[in-house]
């Protein structure tokens, strides 16, 4: 068994991501949504009026995948498209009332996943974890891939 210091942070973070996604898939699947679609809806909740390309970047998926996902979400009345008033070629995406209701129904269960993840930490430890993760994300945002 490798010593815990021999396990890379990248590996540990990926394992946490996979565990979160497994739990998230189970919770949001009850609403008929895969976790990637749920993520896209929560992005639109925070930032309404994104283009499909912007939504893809903010949802961590490729634009081609977002095109398929948007069709699914629109077909299930979770999102709507509106012409961009500043560009005749672009279309903006917004949550529908049904999309907002789906997120509201799922929030308690999704919050429960986060509570389970940090359940043995006190409030200050959770704050420190949040700060460390945000800092790590910002550091990588400006760094070129190796």
JSON list of C-alpha atoms in Angstrom, two decimals:
[
{"chain": "A", "resi": 1, "resn": "UNK", "atom": "CA", "xyz": [0.00, 0.00, 0.00]},
{"chain": "A", "resi": 2, "resn": "UNK", "atom": "CA", "xyz": [1.53, 3.35, -1.02]},
{"chain": "A", "resi": 3, "resn": "UNK", "atom": "CA", "xyz": [2.16, 5.91, 1.68]},
{"chain": "A", "resi": 4, "resn": "UNK", "atom": "CA", "xyz": [-0.35, 8.77, 1.54]},
{"chain": "A", "resi": 5, "resn": "UNK", "atom": "CA", "xyz": [2.41, 11.25, 0.66]},
{"chain": "A", "resi": 6, "resn": "UNK", "atom": "CA", "xyz": [3.22, 9.11, -2.41]},
{"chain": "A", "resi": 7, "resn": "UNK", "atom": "CA", "xyz": [-0.23, 9.74, -3.89]},
{"chain": "A", "resi": 8, "resn": "UNK", "atom": "CA", "xyz": [-0.29, 12.83, -6.07]},
{"chain": "A", "resi": 9, "resn": "UNK", "atom": "CA", "xyz": [-2.72, 15.64, -5.43]},
{"chain": "A", "resi": 10, "resn": "UNK", "atom": "CA", "xyz": [-3.92, 15.33, -9.03]},
{"chain": "A", "resi": 11, "resn": "UNK", "atom": "CA", "xyz": [-4.85, 11.70, -8.42]},
{"chain": "A", "resi": 12, "resn": "UNK", "atom": "CA", "xyz": [-6.65, 12.52, -5.17]},
{"chain": "A", "resi": 13, "resn": "UNK", "atom": "CA", "xyz": [-8.58, 15.39, -6.73]},
{"chain": "A", "resi": 14, "resn": "UNK", "atom": "CA", "xyz": [-9.63, 13.17, -9.64]},
{"chain": "A", "resi": 15, "resn": "UNK", "atom": "CA", "xyz": [-10.80, 10.50, -7.20]},
{"chain": "A", "resi": 16, "resn": "UNK", "atom": "CA", "xyz": [-12.87, 13.09, -5.33]},
{"chain": "A", "resi": 17, "resn": "UNK", "atom": "CA", "xyz": [-14.33, 14.30, -8.63]},
{"chain": "A", "resi": 18, "resn": "UNK", "atom": "CA", "xyz": [-15.29, 10.75, -9.62]},
{"chain": "A", "resi": 19, "resn": "UNK", "atom": "CA", "xyz": [-16.90, 10.10, -6.23]},
{"chain": "A", "resi": 20, "resn": "UNK", "atom": "CA", "xyz": [-18.84, 13.37, -6.44]},
{"chain": "A", "resi": 21, "resn": "UNK", "atom": "CA", "xyz": [-19.99, 12.59, -9.96]},
{"chain": "A", "resi": 22, "resn": "UNK", "atom": "CA", "xyz": [-21.18, 9.13, -8.94]},
{"chain": "A", "resi": 23, "resn": "UNK", "atom": "CA", "xyz": [-23.28, 10.57, -6.12]},
{"chain": "A", "resi": 24, "resn": "UNK", "atom": "CA", "xyz": [-24.46, 13.46, -8.28]},
{"chain": "A", "resi": 25, "resn": "UNK", "atom": "CA", "xyz": [-25.50, 11.11, -11.10]},
{"chain": "A", "resi": 26, "resn": "UNK", "atom": "CA", "xyz": [-27.61, 9.15, -8.63]},
{"chain": "A", "resi": 27, "resn": "UNK", "atom": "CA", "xyz": [-29.27, 12.24, -7.13]},
{"chain": "A", "resi": 28, "resn": "UNK", "atom": "CA", "xyz": [-29.95, 14.19, -10.33]},
{"chain": "A", "resi": 29, "resn": "UNK", "atom": "CA", "xyz": [-30.86, 11.03, -12.23]},
{"chain": "A", "resi": 30, "resn": "UNK", "atom": "CA", "xyz": [-34.03, 10.93, -10.14]},
{"chain": "A", "resi": 31, "resn": "UNK", "atom": "CA", "xyz": [-34.97, 14.16, -11.94]},
{"chain": "A", "resi": 32, "resn": "UNK", "atom": "CA", "xyz": [-34.16, 12.64, -15.33]},
{"chain": "A", "resi": 33, "resn": "UNK", "atom": "CA", "xyz": [-30.92, 14.59, -15.69]},
{"chain": "A", "resi": 34, "resn": "UNK", "atom": "CA", "xyz": [-27.38, 13.36, -16.12]},
{"chain": "A", "resi": 35, "resn": "UNK", "atom": "CA", "xyz": [-24.90, 15.30, -13.97]},
{"chain": "A", "resi": 36, "resn": "UNK", "atom": "CA", "xyz": [-23.44, 17.19, -16.95]},
{"chain": "A", "resi": 37, "resn": "UNK", "atom": "CA", "xyz": [-26.86, 18.61, -17.82]},
{"chain": "A", "resi": 38, "resn": "UNK", "atom": "CA", "xyz": [-27.45, 19.52, -14.18]},
{"chain": "A", "resi": 39, "resn": "UNK", "atom": "CA", "xyz": [-24.11, 21.34, -14.14]},
{"chain": "A", "resi": 40, "resn": "UNK", "atom": "CA", "xyz": [-25.11, 23.30, -17.25]},
{"chain": "A", "resi": 41, "resn": "UNK", "atom": "CA", "xyz": [-28.41, 24.29, -15.64]},
{"chain": "A", "resi": 42, "resn": "UNK", "atom": "CA", "xyz": [-26.68, 25.54, -12.50]},
{"chain": "A", "resi": 43, "resn": "UNK", "atom": "CA", "xyz": [-24.28, 27.57, -14.65]},
{"chain": "A", "resi": 44, "resn": "UNK", "atom": "CA", "xyz": [-27.26, 29.20, -16.39]},
{"chain": "A", "resi": 45, "resn": "UNK", "atom": "CA", "xyz": [-28.86, 29.84, -13.02]},
{"chain": "A", "resi": 46, "resn": "UNK", "atom": "CA", "xyz": [-25.78, 31.82, -11.95]},
{"chain": "A", "resi": 47, "resn": "UNK", "atom": "CA", "xyz": [-25.09, 33.38, -15.36]},
{"chain": "A", "resi": 48, "resn": "UNK", "atom": "CA", "xyz": [-28.22, 33.62, -17.52]},
{"chain": "A", "resi": 49, "resn": "UNK", "atom": "CA", "xyz": [-27.89, 34.60, -21.16]},
{"chain": "A", "resi": 50, "resn": "UNK", "atom": "CA", "xyz": [-24.76, 32.68, -22.15]},
{"chain": "A", "resi": 51, "resn": "UNK", "atom": "CA", "xyz": [-24.07, 31.49, -25.66]},
{"chain": "A", "resi": 52, "resn": "UNK", "atom": "CA", "xyz": [-23.74, 27.75, -26.18]},
{"chain": "A", "resi": 53, "resn": "UNK", "atom": "CA", "xyz": [-19.94, 28.12, -26.46]},
{"chain": "A", "resi": 54, "resn": "UNK", "atom": "CA", "xyz": [-19.75, 30.10, -23.21]},
{"chain": "A", "resi": 55, "resn": "UNK", "atom": "CA", "xyz": [-21.96, 27.57, -21.47]},
{"chain": "A", "resi": 56, "resn": "UNK", "atom": "CA", "xyz": [-19.70, 24.76, -22.72]},
{"chain": "A", "resi": 57, "resn": "UNK", "atom": "CA", "xyz": [-16.59, 26.47, -21.31]},
{"chain": "A", "resi": 58, "resn": "UNK", "atom": "CA", "xyz": [-18.28, 27.11, -17.97]},
{"chain": "A", "resi": 59, "resn": "UNK", "atom": "CA", "xyz": [-19.63, 23.54, -17.82]},
{"chain": "A", "resi": 60, "resn": "UNK", "atom": "CA", "xyz": [-16.27, 21.91, -18.64]},
{"chain": "A", "resi": 61, "resn": "UNK", "atom": "CA", "xyz": [-17.37, 20.26, -21.88]},
{"chain": "A", "resi": 62, "resn": "UNK", "atom": "CA", "xyz": [-16.66, 20.62, -25.60]},
{"chain": "A", "resi": 63, "resn": "UNK", "atom": "CA", "xyz": [-18.88, 22.90, -27.72]},
{"chain": "A", "resi": 64, "resn": "UNK", "atom": "CA", "xyz": [-19.99, 19.92, -29.84]},
{"chain": "A", "resi": 65, "resn": "UNK", "atom": "CA", "xyz": [-21.19, 18.11, -26.73]},
{"chain": "A", "resi": 66, "resn": "UNK", "atom": "CA", "xyz": [-22.97, 21.26, -25.56]},
{"chain": "A", "resi": 67, "resn": "UNK", "atom": "CA", "xyz": [-24.90, 21.46, -28.84]},
{"chain": "A", "resi": 68, "resn": "UNK", "atom": "CA", "xyz": [-26.34, 17.99, -28.19]},
{"chain": "A", "resi": 69, "resn": "UNK", "atom": "CA", "xyz": [-26.92, 18.77, -24.54]},
{"chain": "A", "resi": 70, "resn": "UNK", "atom": "CA", "xyz": [-28.71, 22.03, -25.33]},
{"chain": "A", "resi": 71, "resn": "UNK", "atom": "CA", "xyz": [-31.05, 20.19, -27.69]},
{"chain": "A", "resi": 72, "resn": "UNK", "atom": "CA", "xyz": [-31.84, 17.71, -24.89]},
{"chain": "A", "resi": 73, "resn": "UNK", "atom": "CA", "xyz": [-32.38, 20.46, -22.30]},
{"chain": "A", "resi": 74, "resn": "UNK", "atom": "CA", "xyz": [-34.53, 22.49, -24.67]},
{"chain": "A", "resi": 75, "resn": "UNK", "atom": "CA", "xyz": [-36.56, 19.42, -25.64]},
{"chain": "A", "resi": 76, "resn": "UNK", "atom": "CA", "xyz": [-37.30, 18.78, -21.96]},
{"chain": "A", "resi": 77, "resn": "UNK", "atom": "CA", "xyz": [-38.24, 22.44, -21.37]},
{"chain": "A", "resi": 78, "resn": "UNK", "atom": "CA", "xyz": [-35.28, 23.14, -19.05]},
{"chain": "A", "resi": 79, "resn": "UNK", "atom": "CA", "xyz": [-33.79, 25.92, -21.21]},
{"chain": "A", "resi": 80, "resn": "UNK", "atom": "CA", "xyz": [-34.95, 28.35, -23.86]},
{"chain": "A", "resi": 81, "resn": "UNK", "atom": "CA", "xyz": [-33.09, 30.16, -26.62]},
{"chain": "A", "resi": 82, "resn": "UNK", "atom": "CA", "xyz": [-33.41, 33.88, -27.31]},
{"chain": "A", "resi": 83, "resn": "UNK", "atom": "CA", "xyz": [-31.74, 35.94, -30.03]},
{"chain": "A", "resi": 84, "resn": "UNK", "atom": "CA", "xyz": [-28.81, 38.00, -28.78]},
{"chain": "A", "resi": 85, "resn": "UNK", "atom": "CA", "xyz": [-29.88, 41.66, -29.10]},
{"chain": "A", "resi": 86, "resn": "UNK", "atom": "CA", "xyz": [-26.23, 42.60, -29.76]},
{"chain": "A", "resi": 87, "resn": "UNK", "atom": "CA", "xyz": [-25.53, 40.00, -32.45]},
{"chain": "A", "resi": 88, "resn": "UNK", "atom": "CA", "xyz": [-27.80, 38.70, -35.18]},
{"chain": "A", "resi": 89, "resn": "UNK", "atom": "CA", "xyz": [-25.86, 35.42, -35.38]},
{"chain": "A", "resi": 90, "resn": "UNK", "atom": "CA", "xyz": [-25.75, 34.47, -31.72]},
{"chain": "A", "resi": 91, "resn": "UNK", "atom": "CA", "xyz": [-28.39, 32.87, -29.57]},
{"chain": "A", "resi": 92, "resn": "UNK", "atom": "CA", "xyz": [-28.46, 33.17, -25.78]},
{"chain": "A", "resi": 93, "resn": "UNK", "atom": "CA", "xyz": [-29.58, 30.45, -23.39]},
{"chain": "A", "resi": 94, "resn": "UNK", "atom": "CA", "xyz": [-31.78, 30.94, -20.34]},
{"chain": "A", "resi": 95, "resn": "UNK", "atom": "CA", "xyz": [-33.36, 28.67, -17.77]},
{"chain": "A", "resi": 96, "resn": "UNK", "atom": "CA", "xyz": [-37.07, 28.10, -18.15]},
{"chain": "A", "resi": 97, "resn": "UNK", "atom": "CA", "xyz": [-39.36, 28.01, -15.13]},
{"chain": "A", "resi": 98, "resn": "UNK", "atom": "CA", "xyz": [-39.17, 24.21, -15.32]},
{"chain": "A", "resi": 99, "resn": "UNK", "atom": "CA", "xyz": [-35.37, 24.33, -15.34]},
{"chain": "A", "resi": 100, "resn": "UNK", "atom": "CA", "xyz": [-35.39, 26.57, -12.27]},
{"chain": "A", "resi": 101, "resn": "UNK", "atom": "CA", "xyz": [-37.87, 24.26, -10.51]},
{"chain": "A", "resi": 102, "resn": "UNK", "atom": "CA", "xyz": [-35.69, 21.22, -11.28]},
{"chain": "A", "resi": 103, "resn": "UNK", "atom": "CA", "xyz": [-32.67, 22.91, -9.72]},
{"chain": "A", "resi": 104, "resn": "UNK", "atom": "CA", "xyz": [-34.74, 23.91, -6.67]},
{"chain": "A", "resi": 105, "resn": "UNK", "atom": "CA", "xyz": [-35.97, 20.35, -6.22]},
{"chain": "A", "resi": 106, "resn": "UNK", "atom": "CA", "xyz": [-32.41, 19.02, -6.42]},
{"chain": "A", "resi": 107, "resn": "UNK", "atom": "CA", "xyz": [-30.64, 21.61, -4.24]},
{"chain": "A", "resi": 108, "resn": "UNK", "atom": "CA", "xyz": [-31.23, 19.84, -0.90]},
{"chain": "A", "resi": 109, "resn": "UNK", "atom": "CA", "xyz": [-29.93, 16.49, -2.17]},
{"chain": "A", "resi": 110, "resn": "UNK", "atom": "CA", "xyz": [-26.94, 18.12, -3.90]},
{"chain": "A", "resi": 111, "resn": "UNK", "atom": "CA", "xyz": [-26.15, 20.07, -0.72]},
{"chain": "A", "resi": 112, "resn": "UNK", "atom": "CA", "xyz": [-26.29, 16.75, 1.12]},
{"chain": "A", "resi": 113, "resn": "UNK", "atom": "CA", "xyz": [-23.50, 15.39, -1.10]},
{"chain": "A", "resi": 114, "resn": "UNK", "atom": "CA", "xyz": [-21.33, 18.36, -0.17]},
{"chain": "A", "resi": 115, "resn": "UNK", "atom": "CA", "xyz": [-22.20, 17.94, 3.50]},
{"chain": "A", "resi": 116, "resn": "UNK", "atom": "CA", "xyz": [-21.19, 14.27, 3.33]},
{"chain": "A", "resi": 117, "resn": "UNK", "atom": "CA", "xyz": [-17.93, 15.23, 1.64]},
{"chain": "A", "resi": 118, "resn": "UNK", "atom": "CA", "xyz": [-16.90, 17.72, 4.34]},
{"chain": "A", "resi": 119, "resn": "UNK", "atom": "CA", "xyz": [-18.90, 16.28, 7.23]},
{"chain": "A", "resi": 120, "resn": "UNK", "atom": "CA", "xyz": [-15.93, 15.58, 9.49]},
{"chain": "A", "resi": 121, "resn": "UNK", "atom": "CA", "xyz": [-14.45, 19.09, 9.07]},
{"chain": "A", "resi": 122, "resn": "UNK", "atom": "CA", "xyz": [-15.31, 22.17, 11.07]},
{"chain": "A", "resi": 123, "resn": "UNK", "atom": "CA", "xyz": [-16.40, 25.45, 9.48]},
{"chain": "A", "resi": 124, "resn": "UNK", "atom": "CA", "xyz": [-12.86, 26.87, 9.38]},
{"chain": "A", "resi": 125, "resn": "UNK", "atom": "CA", "xyz": [-11.47, 23.74, 7.72]},
{"chain": "A", "resi": 126, "resn": "UNK", "atom": "CA", "xyz": [-14.20, 23.91, 5.08]},
{"chain": "A", "resi": 127, "resn": "UNK", "atom": "CA", "xyz": [-13.39, 27.58, 4.47]},
{"chain": "A", "resi": 128, "resn": "UNK", "atom": "CA", "xyz": [-9.68, 26.73, 4.12]},
{"chain": "A", "resi": 129, "resn": "UNK", "atom": "CA", "xyz": [-10.47, 23.91, 1.69]},
{"chain": "A", "resi": 130, "resn": "UNK", "atom": "CA", "xyz": [-12.62, 26.26, -0.39]},
{"chain": "A", "resi": 131, "resn": "UNK", "atom": "CA", "xyz": [-9.86, 28.89, -0.46]},
{"chain": "A", "resi": 132, "resn": "UNK", "atom": "CA", "xyz": [-7.21, 26.30, -1.39]},
{"chain": "A", "resi": 133, "resn": "UNK", "atom": "CA", "xyz": [-9.32, 24.88, -4.22]},
{"chain": "A", "resi": 134, "resn": "UNK", "atom": "CA", "xyz": [-10.19, 28.33, -5.58]},
{"chain": "A", "resi": 135, "resn": "UNK", "atom": "CA", "xyz": [-6.54, 29.35, -5.45]},
{"chain": "A", "resi": 136, "resn": "UNK", "atom": "CA", "xyz": [-5.51, 26.15, -7.24]},
{"chain": "A", "resi": 137, "resn": "UNK", "atom": "CA", "xyz": [-8.09, 26.77, -9.94]},
{"chain": "A", "resi": 138, "resn": "UNK", "atom": "CA", "xyz": [-6.90, 30.34, -10.43]},
{"chain": "A", "resi": 139, "resn": "UNK", "atom": "CA", "xyz": [-3.26, 29.24, -10.59]},
{"chain": "A", "resi": 140, "resn": "UNK", "atom": "CA", "xyz": [-4.03, 26.76, -13.34]},
{"chain": "A", "resi": 141, "resn": "UNK", "atom": "CA", "xyz": [-6.22, 29.20, -15.27]},
{"chain": "A", "resi": 142, "resn": "UNK", "atom": "CA", "xyz": [-3.21, 31.32, -16.12]},
{"chain": "A", "resi": 143, "resn": "UNK", "atom": "CA", "xyz": [-0.68, 28.55, -16.51]},
{"chain": "A", "resi": 144, "resn": "UNK", "atom": "CA", "xyz": [0.07, 26.95, -19.87]},
{"chain": "A", "resi": 145, "resn": "UNK", "atom": "CA", "xyz": [-0.29, 23.14, -19.97]},
{"chain": "A", "resi": 146, "resn": "UNK", "atom": "CA", "xyz": [2.98, 21.23, -19.67]}
]
